[in-house]
CSV table of C-alpha atoms and ligand atoms in Angstrom, one decimal:
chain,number,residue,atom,x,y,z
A,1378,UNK,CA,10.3,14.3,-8.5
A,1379,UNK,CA,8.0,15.8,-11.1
A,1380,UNK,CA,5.4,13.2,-10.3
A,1381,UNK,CA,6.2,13.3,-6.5
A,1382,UNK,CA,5.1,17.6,-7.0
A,1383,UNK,CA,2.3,16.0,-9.6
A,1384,UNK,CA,0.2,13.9,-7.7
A,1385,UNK,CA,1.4,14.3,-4.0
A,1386,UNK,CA,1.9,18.0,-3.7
A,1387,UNK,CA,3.5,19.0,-0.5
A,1388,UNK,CA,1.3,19.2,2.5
A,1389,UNK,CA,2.4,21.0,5.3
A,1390,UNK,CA,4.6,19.4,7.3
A,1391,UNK,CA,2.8,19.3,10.6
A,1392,UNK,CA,0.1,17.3,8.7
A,1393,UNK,CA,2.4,14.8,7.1
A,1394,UNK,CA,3.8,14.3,10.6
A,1395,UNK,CA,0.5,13.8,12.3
A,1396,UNK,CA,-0.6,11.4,9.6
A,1397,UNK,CA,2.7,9.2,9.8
A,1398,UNK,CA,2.0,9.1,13.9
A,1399,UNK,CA,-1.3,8.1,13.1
A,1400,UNK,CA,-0.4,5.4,11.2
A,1401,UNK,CA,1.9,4.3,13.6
A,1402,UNK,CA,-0.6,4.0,16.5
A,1403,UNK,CA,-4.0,4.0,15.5
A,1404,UNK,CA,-3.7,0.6,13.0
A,1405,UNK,CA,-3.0,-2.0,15.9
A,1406,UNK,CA,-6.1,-3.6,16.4
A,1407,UNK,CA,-6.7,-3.6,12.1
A,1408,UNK,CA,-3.6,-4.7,12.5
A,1409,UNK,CA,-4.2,-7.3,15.0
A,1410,UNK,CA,-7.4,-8.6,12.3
A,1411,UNK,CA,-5.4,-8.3,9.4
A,1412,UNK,CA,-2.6,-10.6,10.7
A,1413,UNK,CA,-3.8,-13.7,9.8
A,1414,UNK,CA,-4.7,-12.7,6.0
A,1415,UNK,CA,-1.2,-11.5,6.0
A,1416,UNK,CA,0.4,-14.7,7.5
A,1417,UNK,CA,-0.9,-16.3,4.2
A,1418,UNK,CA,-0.6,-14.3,1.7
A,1419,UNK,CA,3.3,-13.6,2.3
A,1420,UNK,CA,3.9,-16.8,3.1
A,1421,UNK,CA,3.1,-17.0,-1.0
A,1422,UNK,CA,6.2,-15.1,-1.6
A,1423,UNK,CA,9.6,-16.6,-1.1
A,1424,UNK,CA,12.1,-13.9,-0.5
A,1425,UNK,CA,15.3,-15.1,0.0
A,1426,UNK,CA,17.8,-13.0,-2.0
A,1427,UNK,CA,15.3,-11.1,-3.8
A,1428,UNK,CA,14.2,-7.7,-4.5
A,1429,UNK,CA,11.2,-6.3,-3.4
A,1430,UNK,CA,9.0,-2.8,-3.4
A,1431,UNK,CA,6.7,-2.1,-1.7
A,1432,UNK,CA,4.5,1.2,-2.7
A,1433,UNK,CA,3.0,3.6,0.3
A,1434,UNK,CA,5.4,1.4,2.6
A,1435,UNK,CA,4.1,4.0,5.6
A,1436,UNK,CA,5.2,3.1,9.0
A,1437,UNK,CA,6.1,-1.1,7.4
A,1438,UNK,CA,4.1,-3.0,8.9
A,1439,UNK,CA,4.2,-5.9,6.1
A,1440,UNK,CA,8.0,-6.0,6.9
A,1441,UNK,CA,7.9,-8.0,9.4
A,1442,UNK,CA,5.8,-10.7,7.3
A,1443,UNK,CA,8.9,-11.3,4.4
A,1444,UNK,CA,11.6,-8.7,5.3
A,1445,UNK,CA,13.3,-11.3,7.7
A,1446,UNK,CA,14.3,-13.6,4.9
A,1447,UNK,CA,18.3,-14.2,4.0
A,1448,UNK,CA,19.4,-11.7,1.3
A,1449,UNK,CA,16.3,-9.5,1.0
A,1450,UNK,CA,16.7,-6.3,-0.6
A,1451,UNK,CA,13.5,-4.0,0.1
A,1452,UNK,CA,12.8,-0.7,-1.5
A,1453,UNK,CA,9.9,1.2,0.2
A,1454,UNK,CA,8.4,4.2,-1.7
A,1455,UNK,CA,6.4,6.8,0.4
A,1456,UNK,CA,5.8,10.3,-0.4
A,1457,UNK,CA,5.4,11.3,3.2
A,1458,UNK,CA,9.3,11.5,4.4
A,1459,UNK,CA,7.6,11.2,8.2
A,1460,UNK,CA,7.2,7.7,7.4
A,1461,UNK,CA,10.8,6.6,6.5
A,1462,UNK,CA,12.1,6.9,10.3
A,1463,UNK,CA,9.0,4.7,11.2
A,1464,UNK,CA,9.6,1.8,8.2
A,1465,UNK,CA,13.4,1.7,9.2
A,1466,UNK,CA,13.0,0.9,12.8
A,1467,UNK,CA,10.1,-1.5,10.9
A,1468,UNK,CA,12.4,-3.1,8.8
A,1469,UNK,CA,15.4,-3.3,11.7
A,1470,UNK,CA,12.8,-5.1,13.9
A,1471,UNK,CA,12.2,-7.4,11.3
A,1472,UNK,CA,16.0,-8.2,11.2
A,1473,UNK,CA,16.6,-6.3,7.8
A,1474,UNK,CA,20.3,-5.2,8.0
A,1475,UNK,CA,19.9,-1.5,7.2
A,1476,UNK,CA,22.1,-2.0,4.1
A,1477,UNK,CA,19.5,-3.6,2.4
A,1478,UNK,CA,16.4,-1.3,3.1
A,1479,UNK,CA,16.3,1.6,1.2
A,1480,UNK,CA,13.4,4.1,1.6
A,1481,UNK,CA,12.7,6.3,-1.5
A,1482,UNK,CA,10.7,9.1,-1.4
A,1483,UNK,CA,8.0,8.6,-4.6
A,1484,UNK,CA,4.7,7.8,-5.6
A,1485,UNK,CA,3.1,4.9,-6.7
A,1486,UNK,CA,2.6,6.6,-10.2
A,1487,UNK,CA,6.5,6.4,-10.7
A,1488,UNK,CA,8.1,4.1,-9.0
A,1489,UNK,CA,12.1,4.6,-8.6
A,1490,UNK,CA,13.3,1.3,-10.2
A,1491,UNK,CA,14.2,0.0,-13.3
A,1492,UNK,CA,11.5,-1.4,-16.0
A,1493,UNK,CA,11.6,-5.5,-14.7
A,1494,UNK,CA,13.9,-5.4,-11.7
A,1495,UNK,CA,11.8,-6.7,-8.8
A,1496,UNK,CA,11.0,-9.8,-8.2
A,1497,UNK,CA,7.8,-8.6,-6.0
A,1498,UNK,CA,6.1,-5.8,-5.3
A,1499,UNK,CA,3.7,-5.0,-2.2
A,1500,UNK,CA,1.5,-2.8,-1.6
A,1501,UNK,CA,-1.5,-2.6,1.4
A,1502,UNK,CA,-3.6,0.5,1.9
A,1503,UNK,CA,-2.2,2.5,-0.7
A,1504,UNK,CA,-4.9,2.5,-4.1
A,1505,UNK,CA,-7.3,3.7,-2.0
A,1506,UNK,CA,-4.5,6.5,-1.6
A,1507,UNK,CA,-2.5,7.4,-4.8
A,1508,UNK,CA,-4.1,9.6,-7.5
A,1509,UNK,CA,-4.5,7.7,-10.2
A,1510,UNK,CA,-4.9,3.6,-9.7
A,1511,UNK,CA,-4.5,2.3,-13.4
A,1512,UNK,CA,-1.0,4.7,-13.2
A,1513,UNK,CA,0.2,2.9,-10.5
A,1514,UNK,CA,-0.9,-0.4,-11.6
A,1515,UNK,CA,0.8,-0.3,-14.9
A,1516,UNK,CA,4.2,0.9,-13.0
A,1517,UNK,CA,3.9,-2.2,-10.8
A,1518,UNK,CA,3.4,-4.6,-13.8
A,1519,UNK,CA,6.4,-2.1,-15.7
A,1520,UNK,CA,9.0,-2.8,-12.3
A,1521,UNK,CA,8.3,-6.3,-12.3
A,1522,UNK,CA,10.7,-9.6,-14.1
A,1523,UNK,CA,8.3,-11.2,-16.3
A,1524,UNK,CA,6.5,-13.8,-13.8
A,1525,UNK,CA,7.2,-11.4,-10.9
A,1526,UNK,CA,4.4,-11.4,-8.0
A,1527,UNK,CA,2.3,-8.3,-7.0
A,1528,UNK,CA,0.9,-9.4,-3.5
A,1529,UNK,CA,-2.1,-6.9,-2.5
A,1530,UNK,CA,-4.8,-6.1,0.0
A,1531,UNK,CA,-6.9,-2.8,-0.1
A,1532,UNK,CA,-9.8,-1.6,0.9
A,1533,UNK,CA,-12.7,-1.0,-1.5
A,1534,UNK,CA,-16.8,-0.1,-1.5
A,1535,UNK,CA,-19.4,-2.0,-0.2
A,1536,UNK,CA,-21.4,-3.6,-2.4
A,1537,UNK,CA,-23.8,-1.3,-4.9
A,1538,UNK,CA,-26.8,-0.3,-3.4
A,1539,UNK,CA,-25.6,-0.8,0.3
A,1540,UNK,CA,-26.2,1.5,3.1
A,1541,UNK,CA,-22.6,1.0,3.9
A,1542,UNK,CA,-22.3,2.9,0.3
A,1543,UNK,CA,-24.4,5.6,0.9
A,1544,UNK,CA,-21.9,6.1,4.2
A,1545,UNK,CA,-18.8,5.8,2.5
A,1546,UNK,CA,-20.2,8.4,-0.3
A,1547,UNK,CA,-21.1,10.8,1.9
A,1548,UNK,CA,-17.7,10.7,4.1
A,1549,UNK,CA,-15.6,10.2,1.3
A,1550,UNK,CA,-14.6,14.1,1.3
A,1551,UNK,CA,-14.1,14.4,4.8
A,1552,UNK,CA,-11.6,10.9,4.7
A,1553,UNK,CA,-10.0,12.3,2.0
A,1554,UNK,CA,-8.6,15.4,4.2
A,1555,UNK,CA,-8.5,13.8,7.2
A,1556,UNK,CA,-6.3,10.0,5.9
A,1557,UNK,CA,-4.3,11.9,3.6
A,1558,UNK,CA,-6.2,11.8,0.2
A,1559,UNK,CA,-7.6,8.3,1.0
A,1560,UNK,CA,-10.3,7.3,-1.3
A,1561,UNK,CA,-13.5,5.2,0.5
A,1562,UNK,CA,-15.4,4.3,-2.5
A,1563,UNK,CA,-12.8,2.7,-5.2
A,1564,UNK,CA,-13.6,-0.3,-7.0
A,1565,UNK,CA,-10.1,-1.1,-6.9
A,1566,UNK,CA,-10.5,-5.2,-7.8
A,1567,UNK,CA,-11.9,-3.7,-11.1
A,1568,UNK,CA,-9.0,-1.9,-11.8
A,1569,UNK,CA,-6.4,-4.6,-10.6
A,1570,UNK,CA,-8.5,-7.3,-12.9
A,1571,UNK,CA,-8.2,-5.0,-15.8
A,1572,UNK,CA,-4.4,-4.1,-15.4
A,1573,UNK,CA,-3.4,-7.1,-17.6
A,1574,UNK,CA,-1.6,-9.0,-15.2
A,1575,UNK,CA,-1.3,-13.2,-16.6
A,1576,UNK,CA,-2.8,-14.5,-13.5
A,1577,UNK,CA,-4.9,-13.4,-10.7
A,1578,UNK,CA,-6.1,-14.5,-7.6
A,1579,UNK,CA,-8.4,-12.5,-5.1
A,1580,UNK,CA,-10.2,-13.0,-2.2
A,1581,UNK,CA,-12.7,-10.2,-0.4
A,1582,UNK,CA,-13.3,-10.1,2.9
A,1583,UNK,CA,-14.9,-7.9,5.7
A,1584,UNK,CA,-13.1,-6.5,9.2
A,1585,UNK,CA,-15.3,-6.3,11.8
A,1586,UNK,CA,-12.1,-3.9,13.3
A,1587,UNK,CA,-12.1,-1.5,9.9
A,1588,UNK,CA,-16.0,0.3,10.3
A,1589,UNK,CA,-16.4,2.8,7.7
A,1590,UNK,CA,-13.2,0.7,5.2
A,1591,UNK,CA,-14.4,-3.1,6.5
A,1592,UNK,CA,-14.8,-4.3,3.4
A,1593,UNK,CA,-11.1,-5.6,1.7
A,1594,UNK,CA,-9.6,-7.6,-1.4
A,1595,UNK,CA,-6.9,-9.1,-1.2
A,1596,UNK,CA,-4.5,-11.7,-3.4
A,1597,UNK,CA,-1.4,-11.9,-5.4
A,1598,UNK,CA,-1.4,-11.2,-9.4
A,1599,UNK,CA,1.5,-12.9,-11.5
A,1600,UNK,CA,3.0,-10.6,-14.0
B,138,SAM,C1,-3.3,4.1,4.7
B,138,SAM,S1,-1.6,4.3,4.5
B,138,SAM,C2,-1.0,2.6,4.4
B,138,SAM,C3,0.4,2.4,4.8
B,138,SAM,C4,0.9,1.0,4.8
B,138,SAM,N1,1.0,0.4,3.5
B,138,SAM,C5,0.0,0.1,5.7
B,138,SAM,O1,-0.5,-0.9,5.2
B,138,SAM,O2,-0.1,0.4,6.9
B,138,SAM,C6,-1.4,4.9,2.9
B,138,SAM,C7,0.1,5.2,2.5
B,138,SAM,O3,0.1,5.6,1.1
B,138,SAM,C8,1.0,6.7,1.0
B,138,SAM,N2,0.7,7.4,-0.2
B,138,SAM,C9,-0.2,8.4,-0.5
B,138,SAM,N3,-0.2,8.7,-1.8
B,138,SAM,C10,0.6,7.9,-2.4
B,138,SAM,C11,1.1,7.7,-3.8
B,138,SAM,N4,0.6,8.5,-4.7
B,138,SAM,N5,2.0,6.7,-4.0
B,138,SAM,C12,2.4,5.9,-3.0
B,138,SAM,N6,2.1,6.0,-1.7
B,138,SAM,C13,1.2,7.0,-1.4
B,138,SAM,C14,0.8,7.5,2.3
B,138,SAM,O4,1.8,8.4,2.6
B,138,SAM,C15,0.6,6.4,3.3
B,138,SAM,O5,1.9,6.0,3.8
């Protein structure tokens, strides 16, 4: 709760709302792009009777990629409460009794579970989003068993010395008030190749759907 108030101080609740509608029906065609990256990275992860997290869970659209799997226990974390009606219905559609979805409100920077409980841990769109990335990096290795999986895909800059760059840079401020403090110009595969994890894989790639946040990374990291 302290770091809830920390790095994710109350907005109003009109905005939170807004943002969480958003969400919900601005991302189908990224969505619709993203599908196929998804398809294979969570087909990487098999579920059945584990537990999972997934940080900045938002609306859930990644539950319908692993949540339908016998036995699966998901915690989402979100510090916008908005979202938890919207990852619910996700995770029902997805054929998640409701028993075993719990939504916690939290940030990535202290995540509610135990030091090497989860089995995996999932996060999209979200460390262009917390406050501080290497925090919530070292509480995904922390939450993970030894051997655990962190399956990713973020956003990041375009390359130095792009004009994409210059673009992000100089809407950078206005995304961060308008997508919640989302970050355009993070380096973010830096950070997720320095966090220490055993083994890494990651990919980049560009959306042609995303505009201003095209270019992506994605992969899974082994604790
Ligand atoms: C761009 S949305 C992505 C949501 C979802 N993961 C997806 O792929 O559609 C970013 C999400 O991160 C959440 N968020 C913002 N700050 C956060 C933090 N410090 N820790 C965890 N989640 C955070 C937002 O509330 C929002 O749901």
């Amino acid at each position: 709760q302290v770091m809830l108030e920390r790095v994710h101080p109350a907005r109003p609740g009109w905005y939170e709302k807004l943002y969480a509608t958003a969400m919900d029906k601005g991302m189908q065609s990224y969505e619709a792009e993203i599908a196929q990256y998804k398809s294979n990275l969570f087909s990487q992860l098999s579920v059945a009777g584990k537990n999972i997290l997934e940080l900045g869970v938002g609306t859930g659209p990644n539950l319908k990629y692993y949540a339908s799997a016998d036995g699966v226990n998901v915690i989402g974390v979100d510090p916008n409460i908005y979202m938890e009606e919207y990852s619910r219905a996700a995770a029902t559609s997805a054929g998640l009794p409701s028993s075993n979805f719990t939504f916690r409100r939290g940030v990535g920077e202290a995540l509610p579970a135990e030091d090497g409980s989860m089995d995996a841990v999932i996060g999209t769109l979200v460390l262009c989003s917390v406050k501080d990335t290497d925090m919530a990096l070292r509480e995904i290795k922390r939450v993970l068993k030894p051997g655990g999986l962190y399956l990713f895909i973020e956003h990041v800059a375009a390359a130095d010395g792009s004009f994409l760059l210059l673009v992000q840079g100089a809407l950078d401020p206005l995304q961060q008030f308008v997508a919640d403090g989302c970050h355009l110009t993070r380096k973010t595969a830096e950070n997720i190749k320095e966090a220490g994890f055993s083994s890494l894989s990651l990919n980049a790639v560009r959306l042609s759907s995303a505009y201003i946040v095209s270019p992506h990374v994605y992969g899974v990291a082994y604790k």
